[in-house]
Structure formats: C-alpha cells, structure tokens
XYZ file of C-alpha atoms in Angstrom:
663
model
C 86.561 140.861 45.743
C 88.810 138.437 47.972
C 89.981 139.411 51.648
C 93.621 138.965 52.141
C 94.757 135.541 54.019
C 93.037 135.537 57.797
C 94.839 134.086 61.033
C 92.450 131.906 62.464
C 92.540 129.652 65.532
C 89.941 126.653 63.695
C 88.059 124.560 66.625
C 89.194 121.270 67.380
C 86.266 119.057 67.468
C 87.719 116.170 69.101
C 84.128 114.498 69.484
C 83.580 112.603 66.394
C 85.999 109.663 65.174
C 89.050 110.218 63.238
C 88.153 108.808 59.574
C 92.048 108.357 59.616
C 93.665 109.236 62.485
C 97.377 110.832 61.314
C 95.173 112.529 58.922
C 92.474 113.474 59.897
C 92.245 116.964 60.884
C 95.005 119.449 60.552
C 94.671 122.187 63.273
C 96.586 125.892 64.120
C 96.179 127.967 66.930
C 98.808 130.255 66.123
C 100.675 130.631 69.281
C 103.752 132.846 67.955
C 104.085 129.999 65.243
C 102.156 128.392 62.300
C 102.926 125.004 62.142
C 100.030 122.382 62.745
C 99.280 121.130 66.532
C 100.922 118.073 67.527
C 100.926 115.266 67.533
C 99.139 116.213 63.697
C 100.930 115.220 60.774
C 100.501 118.126 58.529
C 101.776 121.213 56.536
C 102.573 124.491 58.066
C 100.605 127.471 56.578
C 102.276 130.358 55.091
C 101.793 134.328 55.351
C 101.385 135.328 51.945
C 100.770 139.028 50.159
C 97.588 139.224 48.265
C 98.153 138.696 44.339
C 97.682 141.268 41.642
C 98.282 144.990 42.031
C 97.092 145.596 45.512
C 99.742 147.355 48.273
C 100.788 145.340 50.794
C 102.845 146.383 53.880
C 106.202 145.280 54.610
C 104.903 142.455 56.384
C 102.118 139.888 55.628
C 100.974 140.221 59.851
C 102.456 139.595 63.156
C 101.606 138.005 66.452
C 100.040 139.912 68.564
C 98.172 139.876 72.610
C 94.430 139.576 72.463
C 92.295 138.544 75.157
C 89.289 135.927 73.653
C 85.828 135.765 74.979
C 87.072 133.028 77.186
C 88.920 135.415 79.223
C 92.314 133.935 78.089
C 95.164 136.477 77.057
C 97.594 134.581 74.742
C 98.815 135.196 71.320
C 96.883 135.557 67.965
C 98.095 135.996 64.362
C 96.893 139.584 63.099
C 96.249 139.513 59.380
C 97.777 142.954 57.756
C 95.573 144.348 54.628
C 95.949 142.639 51.233
C 98.012 139.741 53.153
C 96.500 136.304 54.268
C 97.335 133.105 54.716
C 98.240 130.097 52.293
C 97.263 126.049 52.827
C 99.457 124.094 50.660
C 97.068 121.063 50.384
C 99.809 119.537 48.707
C 98.224 116.210 48.716
C 94.819 116.963 48.461
C 93.863 116.467 51.924
C 90.715 119.143 51.556
C 89.292 117.744 48.333
C 85.516 117.345 47.979
C 83.948 116.657 51.727
C 85.720 118.790 54.532
C 85.075 120.908 57.026
C 86.778 124.220 58.008
C 86.367 125.865 60.668
C 87.385 129.773 61.459
C 87.945 131.491 65.148
C 88.507 135.574 64.156
C 87.693 139.220 64.494
C 87.891 141.281 61.680
C 89.351 144.365 62.574
C 89.034 146.197 59.221
C 86.437 145.150 56.392
C 88.211 146.311 53.770
C 86.696 148.975 51.044
C 83.353 146.736 50.159
C 84.271 142.746 50.687
C 86.708 140.680 52.067
C 87.727 137.817 50.640
C 87.361 134.528 53.366
C 88.593 132.044 51.584
C 89.759 131.061 48.202
C 89.777 127.087 46.366
C 90.411 128.626 42.795
C 93.678 130.119 43.043
C 93.148 133.386 41.206
C 91.195 131.628 38.435
C 87.641 132.559 39.421
C 85.947 135.117 41.444
C 83.794 132.657 43.289
C 84.233 132.508 46.506
C 82.872 133.478 50.472
C 82.785 137.382 51.305
C 82.634 139.520 54.287
C 80.412 142.305 52.805
C 79.858 145.741 54.420
C 75.688 146.134 54.424
C 75.121 149.109 52.642
C 74.527 152.346 54.667
C 75.697 150.980 57.732
C 78.843 150.152 59.986
C 77.719 145.865 60.110
C 78.264 143.580 57.687
C 77.856 140.196 55.960
C 78.058 137.035 54.464
C 78.521 137.080 50.590
C 78.708 133.902 48.356
C 79.674 135.419 45.429
C 78.125 135.239 42.782
C 74.836 134.219 44.632
C 74.907 137.325 46.612
C 74.489 137.834 50.655
C 73.354 135.060 52.565
C 72.499 134.818 56.412
C 70.713 137.080 58.576
C 72.126 140.643 57.603
C 73.493 142.802 59.222
C 75.429 140.279 61.513
C 78.950 141.080 62.176
C 80.508 143.611 63.805
C 84.451 144.706 64.540
C 84.343 143.236 68.729
C 83.607 140.091 68.465
C 85.233 136.596 67.785
C 83.235 135.084 65.575
C 83.141 131.017 64.565
C 82.851 130.462 60.872
C 82.995 126.183 59.868
C 82.783 125.829 56.148
C 81.210 122.181 55.637
C 81.033 120.466 52.398
C 79.322 116.553 51.262
C 81.102 115.133 49.049
C 78.600 112.359 48.242
C 75.796 115.308 47.613
C 78.088 118.734 47.108
C 75.814 120.037 49.937
C 77.525 123.357 51.357
C 76.677 124.447 54.408
C 77.986 127.707 56.077
C 77.708 128.163 59.937
C 78.551 131.305 62.458
C 78.359 129.890 66.069
C 75.866 127.408 65.307
C 73.172 129.194 63.267
C 73.165 127.673 60.019
C 73.896 131.118 57.691
C 72.736 129.126 53.978
C 72.389 125.553 52.602
C 73.275 124.766 49.357
C 74.115 122.269 46.485
C 77.340 123.315 44.938
C 76.755 121.750 41.514
C 79.826 123.656 40.290
C 82.120 122.442 42.464
C 83.377 125.872 42.937
C 84.061 124.838 46.894
C 86.445 122.056 46.743
C 89.882 121.435 47.145
C 92.208 120.229 44.610
C 95.628 118.352 45.548
C 98.802 120.815 44.921
C 96.033 123.630 44.999
C 96.483 125.747 47.845
C 93.696 127.149 49.382
C 93.760 130.806 50.925
C 92.425 132.387 54.212
C 91.643 135.927 53.954
C 93.986 136.642 50.426
C 92.547 138.460 47.832
C 93.355 136.746 44.178
C 93.812 138.704 40.892
C 90.343 138.684 39.276
C 89.235 141.437 41.043
C 92.226 142.675 43.072
C 92.572 144.246 46.522
C 89.259 142.838 48.123
C 90.888 142.561 51.436
C 90.517 142.945 54.979
C 92.177 142.640 58.404
C 91.821 140.133 61.140
C 93.079 138.772 64.118
C 93.122 135.316 63.755
C 93.424 132.656 66.861
C 92.164 129.402 65.428
C 92.119 127.076 62.185
C 91.183 123.739 61.138
C 91.183 121.619 58.255
C 89.053 118.146 57.950
C 88.804 116.154 55.753
C 85.225 115.228 56.786
C 81.215 116.628 56.142
C 80.610 117.735 59.793
C 76.627 117.102 60.902
C 74.705 120.122 62.550
C 75.179 118.129 66.002
C 78.749 118.168 65.572
C 78.598 122.128 64.584
C 76.676 123.153 67.871
C 79.023 120.603 70.372
C 81.887 122.847 67.786
C 80.554 126.380 68.694
C 79.746 125.376 72.564
C 83.581 124.064 72.813
C 85.417 126.710 70.707
C 86.579 128.414 73.655
C 88.397 124.948 75.281
C 89.692 124.284 71.537
C 90.621 127.100 70.230
C 93.092 127.605 73.344
C 93.865 123.956 74.229
C 95.844 121.382 72.029
C 93.739 118.109 73.951
C 95.782 115.414 72.295
C 97.904 114.451 75.223
C 94.885 115.100 77.618
C 94.132 112.669 80.657
C 92.286 112.658 83.995
C 93.561 112.139 87.313
C 91.003 110.951 89.881
C 91.658 110.152 93.585
C 89.205 109.634 96.533
C 89.828 113.047 99.098
C 91.752 110.465 101.526
C 94.527 111.709 103.357
C 96.516 107.910 103.303
C 99.027 108.196 100.861
C 98.534 104.193 99.746
C 95.065 104.731 98.108
C 95.119 104.366 94.905
C 94.769 106.760 91.804
C 92.738 106.419 88.255
C 94.333 107.609 85.413
C 92.601 108.057 82.365
C 93.156 109.610 78.711
C 90.717 112.424 77.618
C 92.088 113.589 74.874
C 90.443 113.182 71.082
C 92.403 109.790 69.909
C 89.721 106.871 70.028
C 90.848 103.592 72.008
C 92.894 102.026 71.153
C 94.878 104.394 69.912
C 96.452 102.728 66.642
C 98.746 104.914 64.604
C 99.910 106.694 68.429
C 103.016 105.813 71.004
C 101.663 106.532 74.512
C 104.797 107.351 76.517
C 103.220 107.510 80.403
C 105.802 108.939 83.670
C 104.574 107.862 87.021
C 107.205 109.668 89.312
C 107.884 106.530 91.168
C 104.217 104.753 91.435
C 103.355 101.424 91.122
C 101.429 100.283 87.627
C 98.710 98.394 89.705
C 96.984 97.963 86.235
C 96.664 99.286 82.694
C 98.811 99.575 79.829
C 99.073 101.658 76.593
C 96.805 104.534 76.548
C 95.179 103.488 79.381
C 93.445 103.762 81.907
C 95.727 102.628 84.567
C 95.323 102.434 88.350
C 98.179 103.640 90.182
C 99.670 103.948 94.042
C 102.442 105.708 95.866
C 104.151 104.929 98.834
C 104.718 108.703 100.076
C 102.889 111.314 100.243
C 103.441 114.782 98.663
C 103.444 116.294 95.042
C 103.606 114.009 92.038
C 103.892 114.563 88.614
C 101.874 112.386 86.161
C 103.298 112.698 82.207
C 101.899 111.932 78.769
C 104.058 111.881 75.729
C 101.237 111.467 72.522
C 103.415 110.657 69.528
C 102.033 110.048 65.825
C 103.771 106.639 63.957
C 103.136 108.417 60.618
C 105.816 111.394 60.931
C 106.728 111.296 64.852
C 105.141 114.497 65.549
C 104.563 114.348 69.897
C 102.747 116.434 72.214
C 103.648 116.273 75.728
C 101.625 117.144 79.433
C 101.773 116.947 82.631
C 99.650 117.235 85.564
C 100.509 117.322 89.471
C 98.445 115.332 91.729
C 99.072 115.940 95.773
C 98.668 112.254 97.999
C 98.424 112.462 101.042
C 97.809 115.030 104.080
C 99.281 118.615 103.871
C 102.602 119.538 104.920
C 102.972 122.537 107.776
C 105.535 125.118 109.073
C 105.441 126.976 111.839
C 107.405 130.305 112.238
C 107.405 132.306 115.665
C 108.045 135.749 116.618
C 108.794 136.309 119.875
C 107.067 138.541 122.581
C 107.920 141.050 124.208
C 108.585 140.845 128.401
C 108.907 144.651 128.475
C 105.759 145.324 126.769
C 103.687 142.761 127.344
C 103.013 142.047 123.801
C 101.781 138.472 122.704
C 103.965 136.070 120.462
C 102.887 135.586 116.715
C 102.803 132.353 115.270
C 102.938 132.212 111.709
C 101.809 129.040 109.533
C 102.432 128.066 106.122
C 101.147 125.001 104.352
C 102.067 123.018 100.969
C 101.002 119.688 99.650
C 97.234 118.306 100.205
C 94.519 120.316 98.313
C 93.890 124.347 99.371
C 92.378 126.169 100.245
C 93.698 125.311 104.033
C 92.414 126.498 106.882
C 94.183 126.806 110.558
C 94.041 125.812 114.315
C 95.527 126.360 117.388
C 93.016 123.826 119.215
C 92.331 120.972 116.181
C 88.576 121.575 117.171
C 88.337 125.539 116.045
C 89.902 125.958 112.140
C 90.309 129.346 110.485
C 91.209 130.841 107.160
C 93.903 133.134 108.834
C 97.378 131.794 109.272
C 98.698 133.644 112.297
C 97.514 133.007 116.246
C 98.709 135.950 119.057
C 99.629 133.803 122.268
C 101.766 134.435 125.249
C 104.460 132.040 125.871
C 104.337 128.566 126.182
C 104.363 125.641 123.927
C 101.588 124.707 121.543
C 100.133 122.106 119.037
C 99.144 123.524 115.632
C 97.354 122.411 113.057
C 96.100 122.960 109.184
C 93.336 121.185 107.197
C 93.210 121.375 103.781
C 90.198 121.045 100.828
C 90.291 117.105 102.013
C 89.538 117.108 105.731
C 93.380 115.855 105.969
C 94.960 117.557 109.390
C 98.650 118.009 110.021
C 99.962 118.901 113.944
C 103.192 120.552 114.661
C 104.590 121.603 117.937
C 104.985 125.664 118.036
C 107.092 127.128 121.208
C 106.284 130.835 121.860
C 109.197 132.768 123.400
C 109.439 136.171 124.658
C 112.868 138.523 124.335
C 114.220 140.277 127.664
C 117.255 140.587 128.885
C 116.274 139.041 132.265
C 119.283 137.173 133.805
C 119.554 134.448 136.809
C 122.230 132.211 137.236
C 121.682 130.622 141.045
C 125.397 128.798 142.643
C 126.580 125.505 141.071
C 125.366 121.933 143.114
C 126.620 121.491 146.504
C 126.721 119.246 149.084
C 126.399 119.362 152.962
C 127.142 117.419 155.987
C 123.673 116.967 157.997
C 122.873 119.667 160.352
C 124.946 122.091 158.242
C 123.945 125.254 156.062
C 124.379 127.208 152.890
C 123.287 130.226 151.390
C 122.190 129.982 147.887
C 124.714 132.563 146.111
C 122.734 133.931 143.154
C 123.336 136.775 140.411
C 120.103 138.084 139.268
C 118.320 141.157 137.113
C 115.039 140.447 138.350
C 113.017 142.548 140.248
C 111.220 139.601 142.120
C 112.190 135.720 143.164
C 110.472 133.009 144.504
C 112.459 129.580 145.269
C 110.893 126.182 145.632
C 110.159 123.935 146.952
C 110.537 126.346 150.300
C 111.243 123.650 152.867
C 115.029 123.870 154.570
C 114.680 127.658 153.291
C 114.711 130.649 155.908
C 113.564 132.563 153.468
C 112.054 131.604 150.071
C 111.137 135.323 148.456
C 114.757 136.447 148.543
C 117.412 136.174 145.556
C 119.815 134.459 148.345
C 118.236 132.330 151.016
C 120.315 130.185 153.350
C 119.225 126.594 152.619
C 119.134 123.779 155.657
C 117.437 120.889 154.008
C 117.505 117.750 156.019
C 117.241 115.808 153.123
C 118.798 115.997 149.364
C 117.027 119.187 147.517
C 116.698 120.788 144.509
C 115.821 124.264 144.312
C 114.449 126.099 141.731
C 114.840 130.027 141.851
C 112.362 131.810 139.434
C 112.824 135.645 138.526
C 110.426 138.261 137.401
C 111.278 141.467 135.081
C 108.021 143.016 133.399
C 106.095 140.355 132.245
C 108.686 137.416 131.822
C 110.316 134.540 134.037
C 113.267 133.565 134.370
C 114.834 130.272 136.022
C 117.424 128.572 137.407
C 118.288 125.025 139.654
C 120.859 124.334 142.454
C 120.855 120.729 144.075
C 121.528 120.408 147.438
C 123.023 117.332 148.370
C 122.558 116.404 152.263
C 125.822 113.829 153.303
C 123.993 111.785 156.039
C 126.307 111.526 159.516
C 129.526 109.693 159.577
C 128.737 106.236 161.168
C 132.212 104.940 162.268
C 132.603 101.420 163.008
C 135.389 100.783 165.095
C 137.981 97.297 165.744
C 135.629 95.822 168.987
C 136.838 96.070 172.095
C 139.728 93.441 172.783
C 141.789 91.343 175.962
C 145.064 91.859 173.668
C 148.157 90.294 174.909
C 150.603 92.585 177.139
C 152.954 93.371 175.336
C 152.513 92.417 171.645
C 151.271 94.660 168.464
C 147.611 94.472 168.190
C 145.995 95.933 164.960
C 143.341 98.760 164.968
C 140.781 99.828 162.364
C 137.881 102.578 161.677
C 135.436 102.439 158.581
C 132.254 104.316 157.614
C 129.986 103.000 155.121
C 129.601 106.886 154.276
C 132.969 107.099 153.230
C 133.947 105.961 149.713
C 137.442 107.176 149.428
C 139.553 106.214 152.333
C 142.632 108.240 151.073
C 140.901 111.844 151.047
C 139.468 111.256 154.579
C 141.498 111.952 158.454
C 141.754 109.932 161.469
C 142.457 111.176 164.865
C 143.267 108.322 167.989
C 143.344 109.755 171.400
C 145.208 109.438 173.524
C 148.380 108.295 171.162
C 149.661 106.551 173.599
C 151.038 102.878 173.115
C 150.364 103.944 169.234
C 152.687 103.066 166.278
C 150.852 106.554 164.282
C 147.537 108.163 165.847
C 146.478 109.791 162.219
C 146.176 106.895 160.166
C 142.930 104.519 159.518
C 144.503 101.355 161.283
C 147.117 102.235 163.681
C 148.920 99.442 166.132
C 148.784 99.247 169.579
C 151.272 97.890 171.927
C 150.016 97.925 175.545
C 150.962 96.781 179.142
C 147.929 98.348 180.659
C 144.316 98.601 180.120
C 143.693 101.486 177.699
C 140.370 102.915 175.954
C 140.481 105.074 172.184
C 138.564 107.408 170.852
C 138.865 107.955 167.054
C 137.059 111.099 165.118
C 136.909 109.976 161.281
C 136.556 113.759 159.086
C 135.323 112.676 155.114
C 136.251 114.177 151.675
C 133.317 116.232 152.443
C 134.030 117.432 155.974
C 131.628 115.892 157.887
C 132.651 114.038 161.220
C 131.883 110.767 163.461
C 133.920 109.449 166.014
C 133.722 105.626 167.317
C 135.530 103.950 170.467
C 137.916 100.826 171.632
C 138.510 99.727 174.939
C 141.839 97.443 174.883
C 142.271 95.164 178.092
C 145.709 93.608 179.328
C 145.529 89.919 179.557
C 147.112 89.088 182.858
C 149.320 86.051 183.489
C 151.581 84.606 186.091
C 154.661 86.297 186.621
C 156.972 87.871 189.042
C 159.670 90.505 187.166
C 162.941 91.841 189.773
C 164.343 94.641 187.986
C 167.688 94.410 186.877
C 169.417 97.760 188.800
C 168.301 100.622 190.818
C 169.311 103.282 192.659
C 168.622 104.537 196.095
C 170.269 107.741 196.222
C 167.705 110.344 197.320
C 167.013 111.821 193.892
C 163.037 110.216 193.819
C 163.770 107.480 190.833
C 164.265 103.894 191.538
C 164.377 104.349 194.721
C 163.076 100.262 196.205
C 163.892 97.314 194.798
C 159.993 96.181 194.480
C 159.402 92.676 192.447
C 156.632 93.396 189.582
C 153.712 90.949 189.935
C 150.948 89.841 187.849
C 148.555 87.419 189.077
C 150.534 86.509 192.570
C 148.324 86.081 195.789
C 151.268 85.521 198.215
C 155.277 85.788 198.607
C 156.421 83.093 200.706
C 160.202 84.631 200.729
C 162.086 87.499 198.679
C 165.776 87.325 199.394
C 168.915 89.243 198.902
C 172.324 88.633 199.069
C 175.236 89.673 199.166
C 178.995 88.476 197.634
C 179.345 87.002 200.680
C 176.416 85.417 200.900
C 175.015 87.311 203.953
C 171.375 87.855 203.307
C 170.907 91.510 203.390
C 167.232 91.614 203.038
C 164.155 89.568 203.211
C 160.216 89.579 202.930
C 157.333 87.528 202.691
C 154.991 90.271 202.259
C 153.977 91.687 198.670
C 154.205 94.827 196.975
C 157.490 95.095 199.667
C 161.300 96.021 198.854
C 165.038 96.444 199.332
C 165.648 100.404 200.125
C 169.613 99.330 199.351
C 169.971 99.462 203.127
C 172.180 96.969 205.508
C 172.015 96.946 209.051
C 170.874 100.500 209.124
C 173.137 101.604 206.803
C 173.571 101.910 203.089
C 174.866 99.230 201.490
C 178.182 99.096 199.037
C 176.907 99.405 195.097
C 177.441 96.256 193.458
C 176.107 93.333 192.293
C 173.507 91.295 194.405
C 171.747 87.806 194.345
C 168.021 87.730 194.707
C 165.789 84.671 194.781
C 162.121 85.019 195.048
C 158.971 82.362 195.331
C 155.689 83.207 195.458
C 152.207 81.481 194.843
C 149.674 82.419 192.319
C 146.241 83.565 192.328
C 145.449 79.871 191.190
C 147.856 78.426 193.912
C 150.899 77.991 191.380
C 154.129 77.951 193.259
C 156.237 80.321 190.891
C 160.084 80.555 191.712
C 162.962 82.483 190.369
C 166.695 83.990 190.998
C 168.999 86.715 189.652
C 171.062 89.533 189.978
C 170.820 92.570 190.388
C 172.927 96.150 189.943
C 172.676 98.439 193.148
C 174.315 102.049 192.180
C 174.510 104.521 195.184
C-alpha cells in the first residue's frame, strides 16, 4: 500500500560541506508555501491526489497552525487522505546517492499501511510504508517487499518524528533512521529506491498498483540532498531538528561586542550560515546602519565601529548566483548606554501624598534596574518621593548607567504675591503689601522687620535687602520675593564760600553724587534775596551786602539733603552821594548822607545853593544835610555839593555833584 504525499519539513544538515553549493540540497519548511527555501535553487513541491481509484477529498491538503515539540507555533502542511506531495526531480537531482529527511506527525494511519516514499511513479509496489502492528494502535516501518523493519511497535499519533532515508550510490547501501536510531541498513541491489531524472518522487502519495494505501500527516520539514549521510551526520541532524525545521540559516550571522558602555568600541560580525568559506556561488550584501567598516569583505568576518549610541540594525542578503534567489536577515545590536525617561506625577499638599517618579528605559541591554541615588538599584521602576529635586538612574544588563534629573512638585491652590521691588530713603519704612491664602508666614532675613511672622510686616532696613516670604498651607509652601533698595543719604555739594564783587552777578551751583537725574530733582534756595531764581540748580546772585544761602535738594526718589554757602562783598574805597532826597517828614529819604566804603574820615562835605552860598558843611562821617538853611527849610531845587575823604589806606578821594531837594 501507498500513503498519499505527506508534507514534511526536512532537517537542513548545514554542518556538512556542499559538494555543489548551488544545488546541494532542496529544503521545504511549509510556512504557508511550497517553494524551496531561499536562496536554494530548486523546484516547488506540488500537492497531488493519489493515483488509481481512491476517493480523495476536494483538496489535497491545507496549511494549519501547529505547536512543534520545540515550543514554536507555526504553519505546517496537513496532508489529506489519498493525497500527497510530488517532487519533480526533473534533472535527476535525487539519483543513486541521496539523503531525504522528513519531520512529521501522522494523524491518520489509514486502513493497513500508508506509503511514505515512492520512487517508481506507480510502476512497482516496492516502497517504504507505515504499517499498523497487528492487534495494537501502534505502528511500525514496513520495507516492501521485505516486511517490518526496526523496533515495532514504535510510532504513535501524538509525536513528531524525524525520518532519514540515505543511500550510498557507490555501494548501494540504504540506511533508514528514525531520529538518531538506525532502523535498518541493507544493500539496494535492485535499485528499488533510486531516483531517476524526469521521474517524480512522491511523499505520502499512493500509486495505482495497490490503491488506497494512504494516510494523513502534519508535515513540518522536507529536505532532499544529493549526498549520502554518515551516522554522525544523522546524529547531528536529530540533535538540531528543532532549529532546522524552523530556521532558514543561509543568511544567519553573529554579532559580538564586549559589554562596554562606550559606543566607540569595535563590534565583530561573523557569517554563521551553512555556506562554506569563501562563499563561492553566492553574493553577500551587508547593511551596516552607518557603521564604519574597520576590516572585512565578502562573507566576512567584519570589524565595525559606530560613532553614535543606540539601537543599530545589521542586515545581510545572500543571493544565489545560479538562480538569483535571495534570503535576507537582520539583527539589532544596542550600542552604548541605555536611554532613560522619567515621568513625574505630582503629590498633594492637601493630603500629604508623595509624588511618584516612574522611570522607563530603552536601548542598552535589558533587564534594567533603577535607582534614586546611584547606589541602591531595584527592578521596580517607581519611586514615591516628597517635593524636591532628584537625580534618577537606570543600569542595564551590561552595567551601563544613565542618569537624569527629576523634579517632584505638589498640587495645591496656595498662592502668595508680595509687592513689587521698591526703593526707600535712608531712615524711611515701608509696609510689605502681600496677598496670600496661606495659613502661616515667615520672612527672611528678619533684619529690619517689625514682625517676620506676619503676612505684611513693616520693613525699615538700613541697607538694601531682598526679603523672601514663605507661605504655608497644609503640607506645601510657596514663596515670593521683594527687593527693598535703600537709597543713601543725599549729600549736597554747594559752591564754596566766596568773596564777590559788589553788585556783580555771581553763579551759584548745587550737586549731589546720589542724584542721577537732575531734571527729576528739585532745588530750593533760601532766602531768595538777590537770586534770579530760587528754584533751580544754579541760580545767579547779585549782592550789595554779605549773604548766606541754604539750598534744600530733593532727589527723584524723594530723598532730601541740604547745603550752605556764604557770600561776602568785596569792600572798595568809595563815596556815593544820592541824586535826590525829600525831607518832607514822611520818614523816607529825610537826610542826605554820603554812602561810604572803606572811608576812614571826611575832610569836608559842602552843599551850595544857586547863589554860591554854603547851606551845609560837615567833616564828620555818617552826618548829613536835613534840607534846612539858617533854621528854615531850604527851597526845593538843585544844589551843588563837594566832598573829600580819606580812605582806610590813606587815599584821598574828592568828588563833586548835584542833588535835587524835594520838599
């Protein structure tokens, strides 16, 4: 009997060298496809219904999900009853020396026996079968026409088995293995199990010689090789079937880097697939994600270096030069330190709940550990902390550490706002106007404050001071700041005391080093006597007598200062006679008296009427004519006078003139 074509993933024995690299094997893994594994150059296998009169279903089979013994869940091919797989063998790839491997689980053993492999294309009944052991639910291998071989019963319906059929064309020796157990070894003298060019090889498909010898199976791996396998090669195949049934390793490679936190360290990349060096018959195309190639070419190995840290992606595409089939693979490597992110959830002032710092890391090598002090690390990535500034850390599996700042705040409706910065004059005070919904207050520093524990103290600082108010509500505080600048006392510099000319304009001036803007300052000179403007910085004084002035200066800030200046009139020898006088008894200008400066004595002072008579004579200082003549009031009119005096320095001064007498 024959079993319809069984879909099976054949273990890829990549440890053995390729006699012909392009056509050394044809591998099928049935992950939702019947194509040969890339970059191999082989035909597709084709589902076919059994020959003869067997009743097959509407389809030859289907792909289903299956969890393999290795633990991986993946697609496999389920072969329906009375159907199987056809390998074309058009060019005689499988001939007298070969190895065929199947990795399968039989789910229905058929009526009596089910054909596993058929080389004859239905021309002979010789073949390899599963056969049910008499009186049991277990099954054996049957080599027709020789009968049962190996341990029997052996097979069940819940286990995946690796079947290896290998033939040595030079000797005709045929070996059949289940796993690494040799079930039979014989000389195939008649070449019953030999492939022929143009004659298909059928898997789990019955022919028409004895029809309906078929079963059902889940096939995970199928491989045809054009070489004979030794016992060691079979042992390696059985050991690696979990890998080979699931992984196409033609584009496999390894990345080796020392666990160093410096992203500038070298990295070694090695090809680890089954193609032997130097990779004849294949093209190797690498992608380095920006790395500098220090050394290496072709299939490698390579030495690389990245100048930046983070995840890097290395790719390899292996292409067969014979048919252009390509297999691509990529692997990630983490270069340098991990990247840390800190998210902070604020605490609550009202309840006193601490804030939460949640850390997350990427890059680097997991698993990660976290710390709030760079000394004690933990697997948990959250920390409960009161309000404050913290430095948090992550350390990866390589011991590389990254730190970041985290600021924990508290949610609260507390507000505090004090007055804008202000300026005081020396000796002045100011109430620090403040608004707040706080429950308690403190000011710092306390110097110059009447009460540092109230919301609005009075400040009288001696020097410029920055005050900080702290308002407290519940578990939280809030601060604000006001700067009180103390302006120094106004120092007034006035024109120095001076001896000035009689009745000659003299410039006065007042300045202060504390005043920067004189246009905004005010000045007041007192008394205003003799000044052209008593309200300016630099008035002009015209004096006939000695005079002292006080100037009061007010700065743009309202700070005050004052200064004084004493002006003395220069005394010159002079005799001055008024031009008119009126001795009429009204108390004004009643006597004509000489005005003298620096005169020690008068030799004579004479007054004449129009007829030349002397109406008045004196030789005494500070003595004058009262407007009478011979005891009677003189008549109004012009009178002539002459005077001669001696100065305090002995100088003789003589003068003549006229005066008008008004009665």
